Short mmCIF file of N, CA and C in Angstrom, two decimals:
data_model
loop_
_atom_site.label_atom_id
_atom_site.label_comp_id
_atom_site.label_asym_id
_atom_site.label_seq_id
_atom_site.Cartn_x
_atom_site.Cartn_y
_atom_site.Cartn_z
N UNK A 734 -50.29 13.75 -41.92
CA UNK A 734 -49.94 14.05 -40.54
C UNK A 734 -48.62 14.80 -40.51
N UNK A 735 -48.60 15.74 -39.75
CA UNK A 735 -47.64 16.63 -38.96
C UNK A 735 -46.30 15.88 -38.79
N UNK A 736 -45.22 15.47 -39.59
CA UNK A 736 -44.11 14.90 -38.00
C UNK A 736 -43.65 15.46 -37.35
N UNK A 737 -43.52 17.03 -37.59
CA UNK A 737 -42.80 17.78 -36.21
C UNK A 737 -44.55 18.08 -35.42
N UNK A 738 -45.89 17.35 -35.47
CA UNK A 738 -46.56 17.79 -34.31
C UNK A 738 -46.72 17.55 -33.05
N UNK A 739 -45.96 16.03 -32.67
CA UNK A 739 -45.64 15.91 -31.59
C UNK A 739 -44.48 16.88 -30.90
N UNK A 740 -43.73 17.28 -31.73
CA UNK A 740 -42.69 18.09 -30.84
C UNK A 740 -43.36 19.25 -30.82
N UNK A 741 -44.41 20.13 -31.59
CA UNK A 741 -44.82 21.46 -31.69
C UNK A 741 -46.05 21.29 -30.06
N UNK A 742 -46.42 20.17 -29.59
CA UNK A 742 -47.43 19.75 -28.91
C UNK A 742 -45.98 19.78 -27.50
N UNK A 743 -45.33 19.44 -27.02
CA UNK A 743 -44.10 19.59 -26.24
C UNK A 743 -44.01 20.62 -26.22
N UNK A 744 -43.20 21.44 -26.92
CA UNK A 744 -43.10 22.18 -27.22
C UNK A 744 -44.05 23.79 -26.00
N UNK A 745 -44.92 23.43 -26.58
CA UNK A 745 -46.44 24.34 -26.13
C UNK A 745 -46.88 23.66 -24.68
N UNK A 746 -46.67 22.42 -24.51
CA UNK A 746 -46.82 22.07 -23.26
C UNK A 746 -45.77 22.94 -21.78
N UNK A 747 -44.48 22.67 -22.54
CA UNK A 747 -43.63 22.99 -21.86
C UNK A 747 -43.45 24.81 -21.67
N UNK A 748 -44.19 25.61 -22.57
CA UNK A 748 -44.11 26.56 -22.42
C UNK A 748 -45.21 27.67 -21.28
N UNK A 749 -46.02 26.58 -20.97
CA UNK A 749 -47.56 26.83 -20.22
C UNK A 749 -46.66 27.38 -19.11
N UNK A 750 -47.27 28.13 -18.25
CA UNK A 750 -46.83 28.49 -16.97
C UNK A 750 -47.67 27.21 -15.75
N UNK A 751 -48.56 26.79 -16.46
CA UNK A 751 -48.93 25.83 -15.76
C UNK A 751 -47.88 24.92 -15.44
N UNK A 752 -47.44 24.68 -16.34
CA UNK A 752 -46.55 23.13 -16.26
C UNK A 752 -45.04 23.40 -14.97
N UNK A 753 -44.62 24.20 -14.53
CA UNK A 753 -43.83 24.72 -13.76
C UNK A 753 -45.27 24.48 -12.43
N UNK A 754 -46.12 24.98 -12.37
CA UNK A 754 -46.84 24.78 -11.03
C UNK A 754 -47.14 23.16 -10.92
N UNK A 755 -47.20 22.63 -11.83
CA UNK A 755 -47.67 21.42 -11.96
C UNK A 755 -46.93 20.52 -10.96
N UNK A 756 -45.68 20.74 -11.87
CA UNK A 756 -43.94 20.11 -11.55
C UNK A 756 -43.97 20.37 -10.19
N UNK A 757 -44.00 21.67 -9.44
CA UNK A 757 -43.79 22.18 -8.20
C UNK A 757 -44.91 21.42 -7.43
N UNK A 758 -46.18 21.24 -7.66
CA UNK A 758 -46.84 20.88 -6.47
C UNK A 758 -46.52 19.37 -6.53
N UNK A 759 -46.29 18.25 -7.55
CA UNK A 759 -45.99 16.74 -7.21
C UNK A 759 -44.65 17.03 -7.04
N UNK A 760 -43.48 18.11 -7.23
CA UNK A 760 -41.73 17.56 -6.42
C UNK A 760 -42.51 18.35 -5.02
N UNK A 761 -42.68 18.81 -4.78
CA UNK A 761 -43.18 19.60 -3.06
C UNK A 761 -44.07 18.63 -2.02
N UNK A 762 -44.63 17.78 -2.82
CA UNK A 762 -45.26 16.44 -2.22
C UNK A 762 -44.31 15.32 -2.31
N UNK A 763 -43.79 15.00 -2.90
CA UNK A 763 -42.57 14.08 -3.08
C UNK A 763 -41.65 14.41 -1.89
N UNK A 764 -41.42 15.59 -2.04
CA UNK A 764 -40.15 16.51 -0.55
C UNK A 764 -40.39 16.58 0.57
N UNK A 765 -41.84 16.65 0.90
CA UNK A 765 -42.15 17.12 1.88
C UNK A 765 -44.01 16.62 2.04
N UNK A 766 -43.53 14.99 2.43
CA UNK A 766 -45.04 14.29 2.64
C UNK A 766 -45.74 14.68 3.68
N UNK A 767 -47.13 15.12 3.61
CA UNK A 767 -48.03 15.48 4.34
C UNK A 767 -47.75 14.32 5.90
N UNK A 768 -47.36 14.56 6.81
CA UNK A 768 -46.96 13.87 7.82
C UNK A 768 -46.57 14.99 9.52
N UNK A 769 -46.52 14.61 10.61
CA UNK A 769 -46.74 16.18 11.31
C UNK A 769 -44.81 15.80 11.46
N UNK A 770 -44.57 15.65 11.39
CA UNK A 770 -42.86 15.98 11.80
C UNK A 770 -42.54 16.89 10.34
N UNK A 771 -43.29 17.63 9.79
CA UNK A 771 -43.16 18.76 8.70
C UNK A 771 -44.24 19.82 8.91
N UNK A 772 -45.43 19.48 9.68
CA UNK A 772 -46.36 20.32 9.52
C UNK A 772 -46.57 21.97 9.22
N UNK A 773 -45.59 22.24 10.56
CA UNK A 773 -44.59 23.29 10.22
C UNK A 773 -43.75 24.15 9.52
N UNK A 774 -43.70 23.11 8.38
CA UNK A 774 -42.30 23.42 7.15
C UNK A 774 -42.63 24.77 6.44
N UNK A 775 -42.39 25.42 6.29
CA UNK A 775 -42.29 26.30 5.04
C UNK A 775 -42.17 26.56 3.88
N UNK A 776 -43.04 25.76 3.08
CA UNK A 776 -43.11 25.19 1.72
C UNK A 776 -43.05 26.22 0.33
N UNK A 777 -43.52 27.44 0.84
CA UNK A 777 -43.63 28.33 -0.15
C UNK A 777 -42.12 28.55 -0.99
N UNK A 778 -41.28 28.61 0.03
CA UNK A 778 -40.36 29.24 -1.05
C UNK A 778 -39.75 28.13 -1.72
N UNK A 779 -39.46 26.64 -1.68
CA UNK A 779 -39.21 25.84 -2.27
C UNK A 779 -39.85 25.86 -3.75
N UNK A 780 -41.26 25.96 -3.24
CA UNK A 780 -42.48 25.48 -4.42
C UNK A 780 -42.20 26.76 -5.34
N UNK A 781 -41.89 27.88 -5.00
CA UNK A 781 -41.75 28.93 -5.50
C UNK A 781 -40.04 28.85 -6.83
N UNK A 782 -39.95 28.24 -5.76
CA UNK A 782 -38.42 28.07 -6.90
C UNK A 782 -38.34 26.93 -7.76
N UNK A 783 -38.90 25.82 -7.35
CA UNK A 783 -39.11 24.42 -8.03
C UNK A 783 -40.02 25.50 -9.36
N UNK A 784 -41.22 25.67 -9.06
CA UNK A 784 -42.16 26.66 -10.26
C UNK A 784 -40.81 27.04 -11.50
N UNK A 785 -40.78 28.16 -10.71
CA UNK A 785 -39.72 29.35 -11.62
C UNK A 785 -38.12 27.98 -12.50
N UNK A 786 -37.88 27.05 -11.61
CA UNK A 786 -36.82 26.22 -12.78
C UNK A 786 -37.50 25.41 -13.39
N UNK A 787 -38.69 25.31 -13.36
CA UNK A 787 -39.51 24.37 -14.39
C UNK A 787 -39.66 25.11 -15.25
N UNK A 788 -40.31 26.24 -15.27
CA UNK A 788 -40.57 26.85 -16.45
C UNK A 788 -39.77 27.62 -16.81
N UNK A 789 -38.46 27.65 -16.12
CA UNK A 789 -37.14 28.25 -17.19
C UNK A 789 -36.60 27.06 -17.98
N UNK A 790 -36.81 25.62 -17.50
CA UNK A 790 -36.11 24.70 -18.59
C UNK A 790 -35.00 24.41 -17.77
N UNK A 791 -34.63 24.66 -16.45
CA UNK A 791 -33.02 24.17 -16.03
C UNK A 791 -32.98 22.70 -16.56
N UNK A 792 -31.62 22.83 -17.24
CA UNK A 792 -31.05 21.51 -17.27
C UNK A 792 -30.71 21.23 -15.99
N UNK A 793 -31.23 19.50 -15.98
CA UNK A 793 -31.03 18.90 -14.50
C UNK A 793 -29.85 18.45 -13.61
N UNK A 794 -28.52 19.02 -14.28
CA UNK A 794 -27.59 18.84 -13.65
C UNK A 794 -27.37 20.44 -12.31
N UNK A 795 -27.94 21.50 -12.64
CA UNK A 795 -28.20 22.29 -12.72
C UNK A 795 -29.28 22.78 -11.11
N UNK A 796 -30.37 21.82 -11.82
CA UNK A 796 -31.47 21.97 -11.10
C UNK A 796 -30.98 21.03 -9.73
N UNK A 797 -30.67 19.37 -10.02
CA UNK A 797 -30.11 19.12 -8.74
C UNK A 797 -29.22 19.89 -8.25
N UNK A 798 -28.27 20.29 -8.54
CA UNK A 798 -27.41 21.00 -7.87
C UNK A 798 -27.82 22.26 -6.93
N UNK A 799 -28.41 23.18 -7.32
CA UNK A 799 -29.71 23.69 -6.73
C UNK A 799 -30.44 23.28 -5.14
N UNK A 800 -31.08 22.23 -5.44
CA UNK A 800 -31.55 21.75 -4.83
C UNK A 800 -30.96 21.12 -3.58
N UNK A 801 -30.13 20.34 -3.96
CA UNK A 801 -28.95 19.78 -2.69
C UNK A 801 -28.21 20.47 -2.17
N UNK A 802 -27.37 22.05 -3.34
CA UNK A 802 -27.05 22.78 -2.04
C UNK A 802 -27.92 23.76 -1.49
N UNK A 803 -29.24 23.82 -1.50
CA UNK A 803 -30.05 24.64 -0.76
C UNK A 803 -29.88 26.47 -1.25
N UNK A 804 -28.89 26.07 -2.90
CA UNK A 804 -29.16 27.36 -3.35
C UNK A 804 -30.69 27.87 -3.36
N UNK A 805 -31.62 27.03 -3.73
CA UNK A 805 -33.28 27.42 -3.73
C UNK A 805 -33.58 28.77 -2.79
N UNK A 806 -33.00 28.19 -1.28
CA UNK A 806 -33.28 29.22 -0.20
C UNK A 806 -32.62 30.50 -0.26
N UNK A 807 -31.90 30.54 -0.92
CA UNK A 807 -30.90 31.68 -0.88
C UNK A 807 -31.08 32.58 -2.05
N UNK A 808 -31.69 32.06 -3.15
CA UNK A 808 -32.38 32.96 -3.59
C UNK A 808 -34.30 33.18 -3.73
N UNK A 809 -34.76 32.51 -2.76
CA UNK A 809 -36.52 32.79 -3.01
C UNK A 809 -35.55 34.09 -1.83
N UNK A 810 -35.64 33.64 -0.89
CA UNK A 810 -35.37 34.89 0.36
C UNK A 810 -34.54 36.16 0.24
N UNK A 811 -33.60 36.44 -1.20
CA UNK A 811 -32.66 37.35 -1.79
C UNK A 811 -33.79 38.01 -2.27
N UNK A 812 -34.75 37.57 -2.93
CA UNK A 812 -35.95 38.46 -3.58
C UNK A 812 -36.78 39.13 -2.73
N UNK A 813 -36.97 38.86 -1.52
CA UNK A 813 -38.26 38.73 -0.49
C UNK A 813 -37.64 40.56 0.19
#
């Protein structure tokens, strides 16, 4: 047996572009529970940015930080 095949298996997980959509659609349900005092919300560009720091790897000091100051919005909408 392999011992680096669990990390080569990580590794390849973490590199999927899937795994960034993955991340984004359970933190975007976590954020923002299907309930009508959100119905309204505008979810795309969150999910859009949650995506893109999953699959860059932000370290999570990083990523919260991000998140709480609402840098997210300021750059999905800088691109747009």
């Amino acid at each position: 047996a392999d011992p680096a095949k669990r990390a080569k298996l990580l590794d390849d997980l973490l590199a999927d572009p899937h795994f960034g959509r993955r991340m984004a659609d359970i933190w975007t349900a976590k954020l923002f529970p299907a309930d009508s005092a959100n119905r309204f919300v505008l979810k795309e560009p969150l999910y859009k940015w949650l995506e893109g720091e999953f699959n860059a790897n932000t370290p999570w000091d990083r990523f919260v930080a991000g998140l709480v100051t609402n840098r997210w919005h300021e750059l999905v909408w800088s691109n747009i």
